[in-house]
Amino acid sequence: MRAYREAVRRLAEAKGFVPERRPLLEEAFDFLTSSPQPFLVLNAPTGYGKTLLSFALALRSLTDASLFDRVIHVLPMRSIIEDIQRTAEEAFGFSRTKMMGSSGEFMHLFPLNVTTADTFTWDLMKLNTKKRHRVKAGREFGYDYLTQASILTSLIIFDEAHFLLEDESMATAFDAVVNFLTSQGVPIVVMTATLSEGHRKFFRRYAGKYGYDFKVLSPNEEDPFVKRELEKDISIEFERGDPLMFIKPGKRNALIVNTVDRAVELYDRAVSDPDIGFERDRILLIHGRMTPSHKKSIIGRLQRLGKDDFLLIGTQAVEAGVDFSADVMVTDRAPINSLLQRFGRLARHAGDRTGKAVVITDAPAGPYPLEKVEKTLGLITEGSIHPRVPSTYEEIVTAVHGSSPSSVNRLINKGLKGKLLGLMSDPSKRAIHVLGEVERLVANGTPIMRDFLVPLSVGDETVLISPKKLLELYSGGLVKVKGVKFEIKTLKDAYRVAKAVALDENVEIVFTGDYDPERGIA
């Protein structure tokens, strides 16, 4: 436990807090450093400090690499990565971020490597996306075997894994990844606050197939964190109508809605209403169609406000990766896992005592499946759950997302999974073969991951947008597409551009409008 205690000390010094015991993380660390082939599912709530485990295991790998040479922390989205990377650099100075367009590193060789699920999957398939042009030209293999080998000698942590299991565009690739890693005996940790029984059985099946020591850990009511959180007064109410009606001036408010357009519309109304109850500089907007530097500046403003009153209006981008505490959370209706992520920002910090959530039951459900949204609202009643005590919501998560692996399997494209698994496991398939197969799949309209998102250049930064948004911006004269010889008149044309980007053709999409310093691309 020496490395664990050292990680706690360094983290406390860097962040300036008095550490509180986390028996669950101690048990997890002991299990992962004593079992010859561990597979751990860590079901801990938001705010528990699960990332400490990554730091501690990375420190352990520096002095004892008998079980794993390093740690690779895999996250479903970029927004969460930046906070972990910043903390790792401040406290330990030994992490490396690896994601599309962010790093020249071709292997995972640092004690702690933080990466996105997309980049991790490409690396496991032996395809270094930074080298695609040279691979295609036959000039090199792009470190294919070496990159994959750096993964197979690591301990892999899948953080917020429910995002990958519930995302139709990622579920197939993630299934192939777990299948291949377990076939190679790689130690695995799955961390999430909202894992259903069906998800647990999905992982248990692979662990059993390949002889892993499988364990599921959740905090009990004697855990210091749970005992502290149970003392907080957190209430959940259900209302209909305008979300702005339920904010509380003088309090820290978060208003989280399901779409960018809805967030911008509410923001515009809030800043133009003299009776809203907040100073203009305390009304903030954050969503996924902002540049990274813009989002970073908003988060900085939010953190500087601290315990002062504010009104933060945002989308799902706030669910994970934005560390703040609110007194009041007004949210559109959504599935249980998304609601729990949002509720997790209520009274988040140790000194907070009360929090109130208001769910708008007549809000648009999209982009979420209506069936899961309605089932969630039918199961939650006022006072029935506590967002940071898993025992109060685990049965609801299972009821919404399923109690058997079939809830995951229905999202899996078995043909695509077989192809991806073959590319990972066949040593005769080098980077050039992988690239060729990926190009054929994409050309046939099969998205491998993330459903053909399009990188939009905004100055020297990039914002990922959907083909639908590309068509909208192009039709409004706000986008110039370089490298294609056709006009973008229909959604089909926009998908042609997205496929060209996915195939790494010489295409550039440039935002030509005036970037709004408040609203981003809205």
Coordinates of C-alpha atoms in Angstrom, one line a residue:
M1 CA 0.0 0.0 0.0
R2 CA 3.0 2.3 0.0
A3 CA 2.3 3.6 -3.5
Y4 CA -1.3 4.2 -2.6
R5 CA -0.4 6.2 0.5
E6 CA 2.1 8.2 -1.5
A7 CA -0.5 9.0 -4.2
V8 CA -2.9 10.2 -1.6
R9 CA -0.2 12.5 -0.1
R10 CA 0.8 14.0 -3.4
L11 CA -2.8 14.5 -4.5
A12 CA -3.7 16.2 -1.2
E13 CA -0.7 18.5 -1.4
A14 CA -1.4 19.5 -5.1
K15 CA -5.1 20.1 -4.5
G16 CA -4.9 21.5 -1.0
F17 CA -7.3 19.2 0.9
V18 CA -7.3 17.0 3.9
P19 CA -7.6 13.4 2.6
E20 CA -10.5 11.3 3.7
R21 CA -10.2 7.5 3.8
R22 CA -11.6 5.6 0.8
P23 CA -11.8 1.9 2.0
L24 CA -13.2 0.9 -1.4
L25 CA -10.1 2.3 -3.3
E26 CA -7.8 0.7 -0.8
E27 CA -9.5 -2.7 -1.3
A28 CA -9.3 -2.2 -5.1
F29 CA -5.6 -1.3 -5.0
D30 CA -4.8 -4.4 -2.9
F31 CA -6.8 -6.7 -5.2
L32 CA -5.2 -5.3 -8.4
T33 CA -1.6 -5.6 -7.0
S34 CA -2.1 -9.1 -5.5
S35 CA -4.1 -11.0 -8.1
P36 CA -2.1 -12.5 -11.0
Q37 CA -5.0 -11.8 -13.5
P38 CA -7.5 -9.3 -12.1
F39 CA -10.7 -8.0 -13.6
L40 CA -12.3 -5.4 -11.4
V41 CA -15.6 -3.6 -11.7
L42 CA -15.5 -0.5 -9.5
N43 CA -19.1 0.8 -9.0
A44 CA -18.5 4.1 -7.1
P45 CA -20.6 7.3 -7.3
T46 CA -19.6 10.6 -8.8
G47 CA -17.3 12.6 -6.6
Y48 CA -15.8 9.5 -4.9
G49 CA -12.3 10.2 -6.3
K50 CA -12.0 7.0 -8.3
T51 CA -9.1 8.6 -10.4
L52 CA -6.9 8.3 -7.3
L53 CA -6.7 4.6 -8.1
S54 CA -5.0 5.3 -11.5
F55 CA -2.4 7.6 -9.9
A56 CA -1.6 5.0 -7.2
L57 CA -1.3 2.1 -9.7
A58 CA 1.0 4.2 -11.9
L59 CA 3.2 5.0 -8.9
R60 CA 3.3 1.2 -8.2
S61 CA 4.4 0.4 -11.7
L62 CA 7.5 2.6 -11.2
T63 CA 8.9 0.3 -8.5
D64 CA 7.2 -3.0 -9.3
A65 CA 6.4 -3.9 -12.9
S66 CA 5.9 -7.6 -12.3
L67 CA 2.1 -7.5 -13.0
F68 CA 1.9 -4.5 -15.4
D69 CA 4.4 -2.0 -16.8
R70 CA 2.2 1.0 -16.8
V71 CA -1.4 2.2 -16.6
I72 CA -3.6 3.3 -19.5
H73 CA -6.7 5.3 -18.4
V74 CA -9.3 5.2 -21.2
L75 CA -12.1 7.8 -21.2
P76 CA -15.2 8.1 -23.5
M77 CA -14.7 11.8 -24.3
R78 CA -12.1 14.5 -24.5
S79 CA -13.7 16.8 -22.0
I80 CA -12.9 14.5 -19.0
I81 CA -9.3 14.0 -20.1
E82 CA -8.2 17.5 -19.6
D83 CA -8.9 17.6 -15.9
I84 CA -7.2 14.3 -15.2
Q85 CA -4.1 15.3 -17.3
R86 CA -3.9 18.6 -15.4
T87 CA -4.1 16.9 -12.0
A88 CA -1.6 14.2 -13.0
E89 CA 1.0 16.9 -14.1
E90 CA 0.5 19.0 -10.9
A91 CA 0.7 16.1 -8.5
F92 CA 2.9 13.5 -10.2
G93 CA 4.5 14.9 -13.4
F94 CA 4.4 11.6 -15.2
S95 CA 1.3 11.4 -17.4
R96 CA 0.9 11.6 -21.2
T97 CA -2.3 12.5 -23.0
K98 CA -2.9 10.6 -26.2
M99 CA -5.9 11.4 -28.4
M100 CA -6.6 12.6 -31.9
G101 CA -4.4 15.6 -32.8
S102 CA -3.0 16.1 -29.3
S103 CA 0.3 14.2 -29.1
G104 CA 3.2 13.0 -31.2
E105 CA 3.6 9.9 -29.0
F106 CA 3.1 6.7 -30.9
M107 CA 3.2 4.3 -27.9
H108 CA 1.8 4.3 -24.3
L109 CA 5.1 4.4 -22.4
F110 CA 4.5 6.8 -19.5
P111 CA 3.6 5.4 -16.1
L112 CA 0.2 6.9 -16.6
N113 CA -1.3 7.4 -20.1
V114 CA -4.6 9.1 -20.6
T115 CA -6.5 8.5 -23.9
T116 CA -9.9 8.5 -25.5
A117 CA -11.7 5.3 -26.4
D118 CA -11.4 6.1 -30.1
T119 CA -7.7 6.5 -30.1
F120 CA -7.2 3.5 -27.8
T121 CA -9.2 1.3 -30.2
W122 CA -7.2 2.4 -33.3
D123 CA -4.0 1.7 -31.4
L124 CA -5.1 -1.7 -30.4
M125 CA -5.9 -2.4 -34.1
K126 CA -2.3 -1.4 -34.8
L127 CA -3.3 1.7 -36.8
N128 CA -1.6 5.0 -35.7
T129 CA -3.9 7.6 -37.1
K130 CA -1.0 10.2 -37.2
K131 CA 0.8 8.0 -39.7
R132 CA -2.1 7.1 -42.0
H133 CA -0.7 9.0 -45.0
R134 CA 2.7 7.3 -44.8
V135 CA 1.1 3.9 -44.1
K136 CA -1.2 4.3 -47.1
A137 CA 1.8 5.3 -49.3
G138 CA 3.7 2.2 -48.2
R139 CA 6.5 4.2 -46.6
E140 CA 6.2 2.7 -43.1
F141 CA 4.0 0.6 -40.8
G142 CA 3.3 3.3 -38.2
Y143 CA 4.8 1.4 -35.2
D144 CA 1.9 -1.0 -35.5
Y145 CA 3.1 -4.0 -33.4
L146 CA 5.0 -1.7 -31.0
T147 CA 1.9 0.4 -30.2
Q148 CA -0.2 -2.7 -29.6
A149 CA 2.5 -4.2 -27.5
S150 CA 2.6 -1.2 -25.2
I151 CA -1.1 -1.8 -24.5
L152 CA -0.8 -5.5 -23.9
T153 CA 1.8 -5.0 -21.2
S154 CA -0.3 -2.4 -19.3
L155 CA -3.2 -2.3 -16.8
I156 CA -6.2 -0.8 -18.6
I157 CA -8.8 1.3 -16.8
F158 CA -12.0 2.0 -18.6
D159 CA -13.5 5.1 -16.9
E160 CA -17.2 6.0 -17.2
A161 CA -17.7 2.8 -19.1
H162 CA -21.5 3.2 -19.3
F163 CA -21.0 5.8 -22.0
L164 CA -19.4 3.1 -24.2
L165 CA -21.9 0.4 -23.4
E166 CA -24.9 2.6 -24.1
D167 CA -23.6 4.3 -27.2
E168 CA -24.7 2.5 -30.3
S169 CA -21.7 3.8 -32.4
M170 CA -19.2 2.6 -29.8
A171 CA -20.7 -0.6 -28.3
T172 CA -19.4 -2.9 -31.1
A173 CA -15.9 -1.6 -31.0
F174 CA -15.8 -1.7 -27.2
D175 CA -17.1 -5.3 -27.2
A176 CA -14.3 -6.3 -29.6
V177 CA -11.7 -4.4 -27.4
V178 CA -12.8 -6.2 -24.2
N179 CA -12.9 -9.6 -26.0
F180 CA -9.3 -9.1 -27.4
L181 CA -7.8 -7.8 -24.1
T182 CA -9.3 -10.6 -22.0
S183 CA -8.0 -13.2 -24.6
Q184 CA -4.5 -11.8 -23.9
G185 CA -4.8 -11.8 -20.1
V186 CA -4.5 -8.0 -19.8
P187 CA -5.5 -6.7 -16.3
I188 CA -8.7 -4.6 -16.6
V189 CA -10.6 -2.1 -14.4
V190 CA -14.0 -0.8 -15.2
M191 CA -15.1 2.3 -13.3
T192 CA -18.5 3.9 -13.4
A193 CA -21.2 5.2 -11.1
T194 CA -24.1 3.7 -13.1
L195 CA -23.5 0.1 -14.1
S196 CA -26.5 -2.2 -14.6
E197 CA -26.7 -5.9 -13.8
G198 CA -26.7 -6.6 -17.5
H199 CA -23.5 -4.6 -17.9
R200 CA -21.8 -6.5 -15.0
K201 CA -22.8 -9.9 -16.5
F202 CA -21.4 -8.7 -19.9
F203 CA -18.0 -8.2 -18.2
R204 CA -18.3 -11.3 -16.0
R205 CA -18.8 -13.4 -19.1
Y206 CA -15.5 -12.4 -20.6
A207 CA -13.7 -12.7 -17.3
G208 CA -15.0 -16.2 -16.8
K209 CA -14.1 -17.3 -20.3
Y210 CA -10.5 -16.4 -19.9
G211 CA -9.9 -17.4 -16.3
Y212 CA -9.8 -14.0 -14.6
D213 CA -10.1 -13.3 -10.9
F214 CA -13.4 -11.2 -11.2
K215 CA -14.6 -8.8 -8.5
V216 CA -17.3 -6.2 -8.2
L217 CA -16.8 -3.5 -5.6
S218 CA -19.3 -0.9 -4.3
P219 CA -19.2 1.3 -1.2
N220 CA -21.4 0.3 1.7
E221 CA -23.1 2.6 4.2
E222 CA -20.1 2.4 6.5
D223 CA -17.9 4.0 4.0
P224 CA -16.8 7.5 5.2
F225 CA -17.8 9.1 1.9
V226 CA -21.3 7.5 2.0
K227 CA -21.8 8.4 5.6
R228 CA -20.9 12.0 4.9
E229 CA -23.1 12.2 1.8
L230 CA -26.1 10.6 3.6
E231 CA -26.0 13.6 6.1
K232 CA -26.7 16.0 3.2
D233 CA -30.2 17.0 2.4
I234 CA -30.6 16.4 -1.3
S235 CA -34.1 16.5 -2.7
I236 CA -35.6 15.7 -6.2
E237 CA -38.7 17.3 -7.5
F238 CA -40.7 17.0 -10.8
E239 CA -42.1 20.0 -12.6
R240 CA -43.4 21.0 -16.0
G241 CA -42.8 24.2 -18.0
D242 CA -40.1 26.8 -18.5
P243 CA -36.8 25.6 -16.7
L244 CA -35.9 29.3 -15.9
M245 CA -38.9 29.4 -13.6
F246 CA -37.2 27.0 -11.2
I247 CA -33.8 28.7 -10.7
K248 CA -33.0 30.4 -7.4
P249 CA -31.3 33.8 -7.4
G250 CA -28.6 34.0 -4.7
K251 CA -27.8 30.3 -5.1
R252 CA -25.4 28.3 -7.3
N253 CA -27.6 27.1 -10.1
A254 CA -27.0 24.6 -13.0
L255 CA -29.5 24.3 -15.8
I256 CA -28.7 21.2 -17.9
V257 CA -30.7 20.5 -21.1
N258 CA -30.4 17.9 -23.8
T259 CA -29.5 19.9 -26.9
V260 CA -27.2 22.8 -27.8
D261 CA -30.0 24.8 -29.4
R262 CA -32.2 24.6 -26.3
A263 CA -29.2 25.7 -24.1
V264 CA -28.5 28.7 -26.3
E265 CA -32.1 29.7 -26.4
L266 CA -32.3 29.6 -22.6
Y267 CA -29.0 31.5 -22.2
D268 CA -30.2 34.3 -24.6
R269 CA -33.4 34.7 -22.5
A270 CA -31.5 34.7 -19.2
V271 CA -29.0 37.4 -20.2
S272 CA -31.7 39.6 -21.7
D273 CA -34.1 39.4 -18.7
P274 CA -33.4 42.2 -16.2
D275 CA -35.4 40.4 -13.6
I276 CA -33.5 37.1 -13.9
G277 CA -31.7 37.8 -10.6
F278 CA -28.1 37.3 -11.7
E279 CA -25.4 39.7 -12.9
R280 CA -24.5 39.2 -16.5
D281 CA -21.0 38.0 -15.8
R282 CA -22.5 35.3 -13.5
I283 CA -24.6 33.7 -16.2
L284 CA -22.4 31.1 -18.1
L285 CA -23.0 28.9 -21.1
I286 CA -21.1 25.7 -22.0
H287 CA -21.8 23.1 -24.7
G288 CA -20.0 20.8 -27.1
R289 CA -19.9 23.2 -30.1
M290 CA -17.4 25.5 -28.4
T291 CA -13.6 25.5 -29.0
P292 CA -11.5 23.9 -26.3
S293 CA -10.0 27.2 -25.2
H294 CA -13.5 28.7 -25.0
K295 CA -14.7 25.9 -22.8
K296 CA -11.6 26.1 -20.7
S297 CA -12.2 29.8 -20.1
I298 CA -15.8 29.2 -19.0
I299 CA -14.7 26.4 -16.6
G300 CA -12.0 28.8 -15.2
R301 CA -14.7 31.5 -14.6
L302 CA -16.9 28.9 -12.9
Q303 CA -14.2 27.7 -10.6
R304 CA -13.2 31.3 -9.7
L305 CA -16.8 32.0 -8.6
G306 CA -16.5 29.2 -6.1
K307 CA -19.3 29.5 -3.5
D308 CA -20.7 32.8 -5.1
D309 CA -24.0 32.6 -6.8
F310 CA -24.1 31.8 -10.5
L311 CA -26.4 30.4 -13.3
L312 CA -24.6 27.8 -15.5
I313 CA -26.6 26.7 -18.5
G314 CA -25.2 23.7 -20.4
T315 CA -25.7 20.4 -22.1
Q316 CA -24.4 16.9 -21.6
A317 CA -20.9 18.4 -21.8
V318 CA -21.4 19.3 -18.1
E319 CA -22.2 15.8 -17.0
A320 CA -18.6 14.7 -16.8
G321 CA -15.3 16.5 -16.6
V322 CA -16.6 19.8 -15.2
D323 CA -15.9 20.0 -11.5
F324 CA -18.2 22.3 -9.7
S325 CA -20.9 22.2 -7.0
A326 CA -24.4 23.5 -7.3
D327 CA -27.2 24.2 -4.8
V328 CA -29.9 23.9 -7.4
M329 CA -29.9 21.6 -10.5
V330 CA -32.7 22.1 -13.1
T331 CA -32.5 19.4 -15.8
D332 CA -34.4 18.1 -18.8
R333 CA -35.7 14.6 -18.4
A334 CA -33.1 12.0 -19.4
P335 CA -32.2 8.3 -18.7
I336 CA -31.2 7.4 -15.2
N337 CA -27.4 7.3 -15.9
S338 CA -27.5 10.9 -17.3
L339 CA -29.6 12.2 -14.5
L340 CA -27.3 10.7 -11.9
Q341 CA -24.3 12.3 -13.6
R342 CA -26.1 15.7 -13.5
F343 CA -27.4 15.2 -9.9
G344 CA -23.8 14.4 -9.0
R345 CA -23.0 18.1 -9.3
L346 CA -25.4 18.9 -6.4
A347 CA -23.8 19.7 -3.1
R348 CA -20.7 18.0 -4.5
H349 CA -18.0 19.4 -2.2
A350 CA -17.4 18.3 1.4
G351 CA -18.7 21.5 3.1
D352 CA -21.9 21.6 1.1
R353 CA -25.0 20.6 3.1
T354 CA -28.1 20.9 0.8
G355 CA -29.0 20.5 -2.8
K356 CA -32.2 20.5 -4.8
A357 CA -32.8 18.9 -8.2
V358 CA -35.8 19.8 -10.4
V359 CA -36.6 17.5 -13.4
I360 CA -38.6 19.1 -16.2
T361 CA -40.9 16.2 -17.2
D362 CA -42.3 17.8 -20.3
A363 CA -38.9 18.7 -21.8
P364 CA -37.9 17.1 -25.2
A365 CA -36.4 13.7 -24.5
G366 CA -34.1 13.6 -27.6
P367 CA -31.4 12.6 -28.3
Y368 CA -32.1 9.9 -25.7
P369 CA -34.4 6.9 -26.4
L370 CA -37.9 7.9 -25.2
E371 CA -38.5 4.5 -23.8
K372 CA -35.6 4.7 -21.3
V373 CA -36.4 8.3 -20.4
E374 CA -40.0 7.4 -19.6
K375 CA -39.0 4.3 -17.7
T376 CA -36.6 6.4 -15.6
L377 CA -39.3 8.9 -14.6
G378 CA -41.7 6.1 -13.8
L379 CA -39.2 4.6 -11.3
I380 CA -37.8 7.7 -9.6
T381 CA -40.0 9.2 -6.9
E382 CA -39.3 12.2 -4.7
G383 CA -36.8 11.1 -2.0
S384 CA -36.3 7.6 -3.5
I385 CA -32.6 8.0 -4.6
H386 CA -29.5 9.7 -3.4
P387 CA -27.1 10.5 -6.3
R388 CA -24.0 9.5 -4.4
V389 CA -25.2 6.4 -2.6
P390 CA -25.2 3.5 -5.2
S391 CA -27.5 1.2 -3.1
T392 CA -30.4 3.7 -3.6
Y393 CA -30.3 3.7 -7.4
E394 CA -28.7 0.4 -8.5
E395 CA -32.1 -1.4 -9.0
I396 CA -33.4 1.5 -11.1
V397 CA -30.3 1.5 -13.3
T398 CA -30.8 -2.2 -13.9
A399 CA -34.5 -1.8 -14.6
V400 CA -33.8 0.9 -17.2
H401 CA -30.7 -0.6 -18.9
G402 CA -31.4 -4.3 -18.5
S403 CA -30.6 -7.3 -16.2
S404 CA -29.0 -9.5 -18.9
P405 CA -26.1 -9.1 -21.4
S406 CA -28.7 -9.0 -24.1
S407 CA -29.2 -5.3 -23.2
V408 CA -25.7 -4.8 -24.6
N409 CA -25.7 -7.5 -27.2
R410 CA -28.6 -5.8 -29.1
L411 CA -26.3 -2.9 -29.9
I412 CA -23.6 -5.1 -31.3
N413 CA -23.0 -5.5 -35.0
K414 CA -21.6 -9.1 -34.9
G415 CA -20.2 -8.9 -38.5
L416 CA -18.3 -5.7 -37.7
K417 CA -17.1 -7.0 -34.3
G418 CA -15.7 -10.1 -36.1
K419 CA -13.8 -7.9 -38.5
L420 CA -12.4 -5.6 -35.8
L421 CA -11.4 -8.6 -33.6
G422 CA -9.6 -10.2 -36.5
L423 CA -7.7 -7.0 -37.2
M424 CA -6.6 -6.9 -33.6
S425 CA -5.7 -10.5 -33.1
D426 CA -4.2 -11.6 -36.5
P427 CA -0.4 -11.0 -36.4
S428 CA -0.4 -11.0 -40.3
K429 CA -2.6 -8.0 -40.3
R430 CA -0.3 -5.0 -40.2
A431 CA -1.2 -1.3 -40.3
I432 CA -1.6 -1.2 -44.1
H433 CA -4.1 -4.1 -44.0
V434 CA -6.0 -2.5 -41.1
L435 CA -6.2 0.8 -43.0
G436 CA -7.4 -0.9 -46.1
E437 CA -10.2 -2.8 -44.3
V438 CA -11.2 0.4 -42.4
E439 CA -11.4 2.3 -45.7
R440 CA -13.7 -0.4 -47.2
L441 CA -16.0 -0.4 -44.2
V442 CA -16.3 3.4 -44.1
A443 CA -16.8 3.6 -47.9
N444 CA -19.7 1.2 -47.5
G445 CA -21.3 3.5 -44.9
T446 CA -20.3 1.6 -41.8
P447 CA -19.1 4.0 -39.1
I448 CA -16.5 2.3 -36.9
M449 CA -16.8 4.7 -34.0
R450 CA -18.6 8.0 -33.3
D451 CA -20.8 7.9 -36.3
F452 CA -18.7 10.1 -38.7
L453 CA -18.3 13.3 -36.7
V454 CA -16.7 16.1 -38.7
P455 CA -13.7 18.2 -37.5
L456 CA -14.5 21.9 -38.0
S457 CA -11.5 24.2 -38.0
V458 CA -12.2 27.3 -36.0
G459 CA -9.0 29.4 -36.1
D460 CA -6.3 27.0 -35.0
E461 CA -8.7 24.9 -33.0
T462 CA -11.1 22.1 -33.8
V463 CA -14.8 21.5 -32.9
L464 CA -16.4 18.2 -33.7
I465 CA -19.9 18.5 -35.4
S466 CA -22.4 16.2 -36.9
P467 CA -23.1 15.9 -40.6
K468 CA -26.5 17.4 -39.9
K469 CA -24.9 20.5 -38.4
L470 CA -22.4 20.7 -41.2
L471 CA -25.3 20.9 -43.7
E472 CA -27.0 23.6 -41.6
L473 CA -23.8 25.7 -41.4
Y474 CA -22.9 25.2 -45.1
S475 CA -26.4 26.2 -46.1
G476 CA -26.1 29.3 -44.1
G477 CA -22.8 30.2 -45.8
L478 CA -20.8 29.7 -42.6
V479 CA -18.6 26.9 -43.7
K480 CA -16.1 26.4 -46.5
V481 CA -15.2 22.8 -47.5
K482 CA -11.9 22.3 -49.2
G483 CA -11.0 19.2 -51.1
V484 CA -14.4 18.1 -52.4
K485 CA -15.8 18.8 -55.9
F486 CA -19.5 18.9 -55.0
E487 CA -22.0 21.2 -53.3
I488 CA -23.4 20.1 -50.0
K489 CA -27.1 20.4 -50.7
T490 CA -28.5 17.4 -48.8
L491 CA -27.7 15.4 -45.7
K492 CA -26.4 12.6 -48.0
D493 CA -23.8 15.1 -49.3
A494 CA -22.8 16.0 -45.8
Y495 CA -22.2 12.3 -45.0
R496 CA -20.1 12.1 -48.1
V497 CA -17.8 14.8 -46.6
A498 CA -17.8 13.0 -43.3
K499 CA -16.8 9.7 -44.9
A500 CA -14.0 11.5 -46.9
V501 CA -12.7 12.8 -43.5
A502 CA -12.9 9.3 -42.0
L503 CA -10.9 8.0 -44.9
D504 CA -8.3 10.6 -44.2
E505 CA -8.7 12.2 -47.6
N506 CA -7.3 15.7 -48.1
V507 CA -10.5 17.5 -46.9
E508 CA -10.7 20.5 -44.7
I509 CA -13.8 22.0 -43.2
V510 CA -13.3 25.6 -42.2
F511 CA -15.7 27.8 -40.2
T512 CA -16.0 31.1 -42.0
G513 CA -18.5 32.9 -39.8
D514 CA -17.8 35.0 -36.8
Y515 CA -17.2 32.8 -33.8
D516 CA -19.5 34.0 -31.0
P517 CA -17.3 34.5 -27.9
E518 CA -20.4 33.8 -25.7
R519 CA -22.4 31.2 -27.6
G520 CA -19.8 29.4 -29.7
I521 CA -21.1 27.8 -32.9
A522 CA -24.8 28.0 -32.2

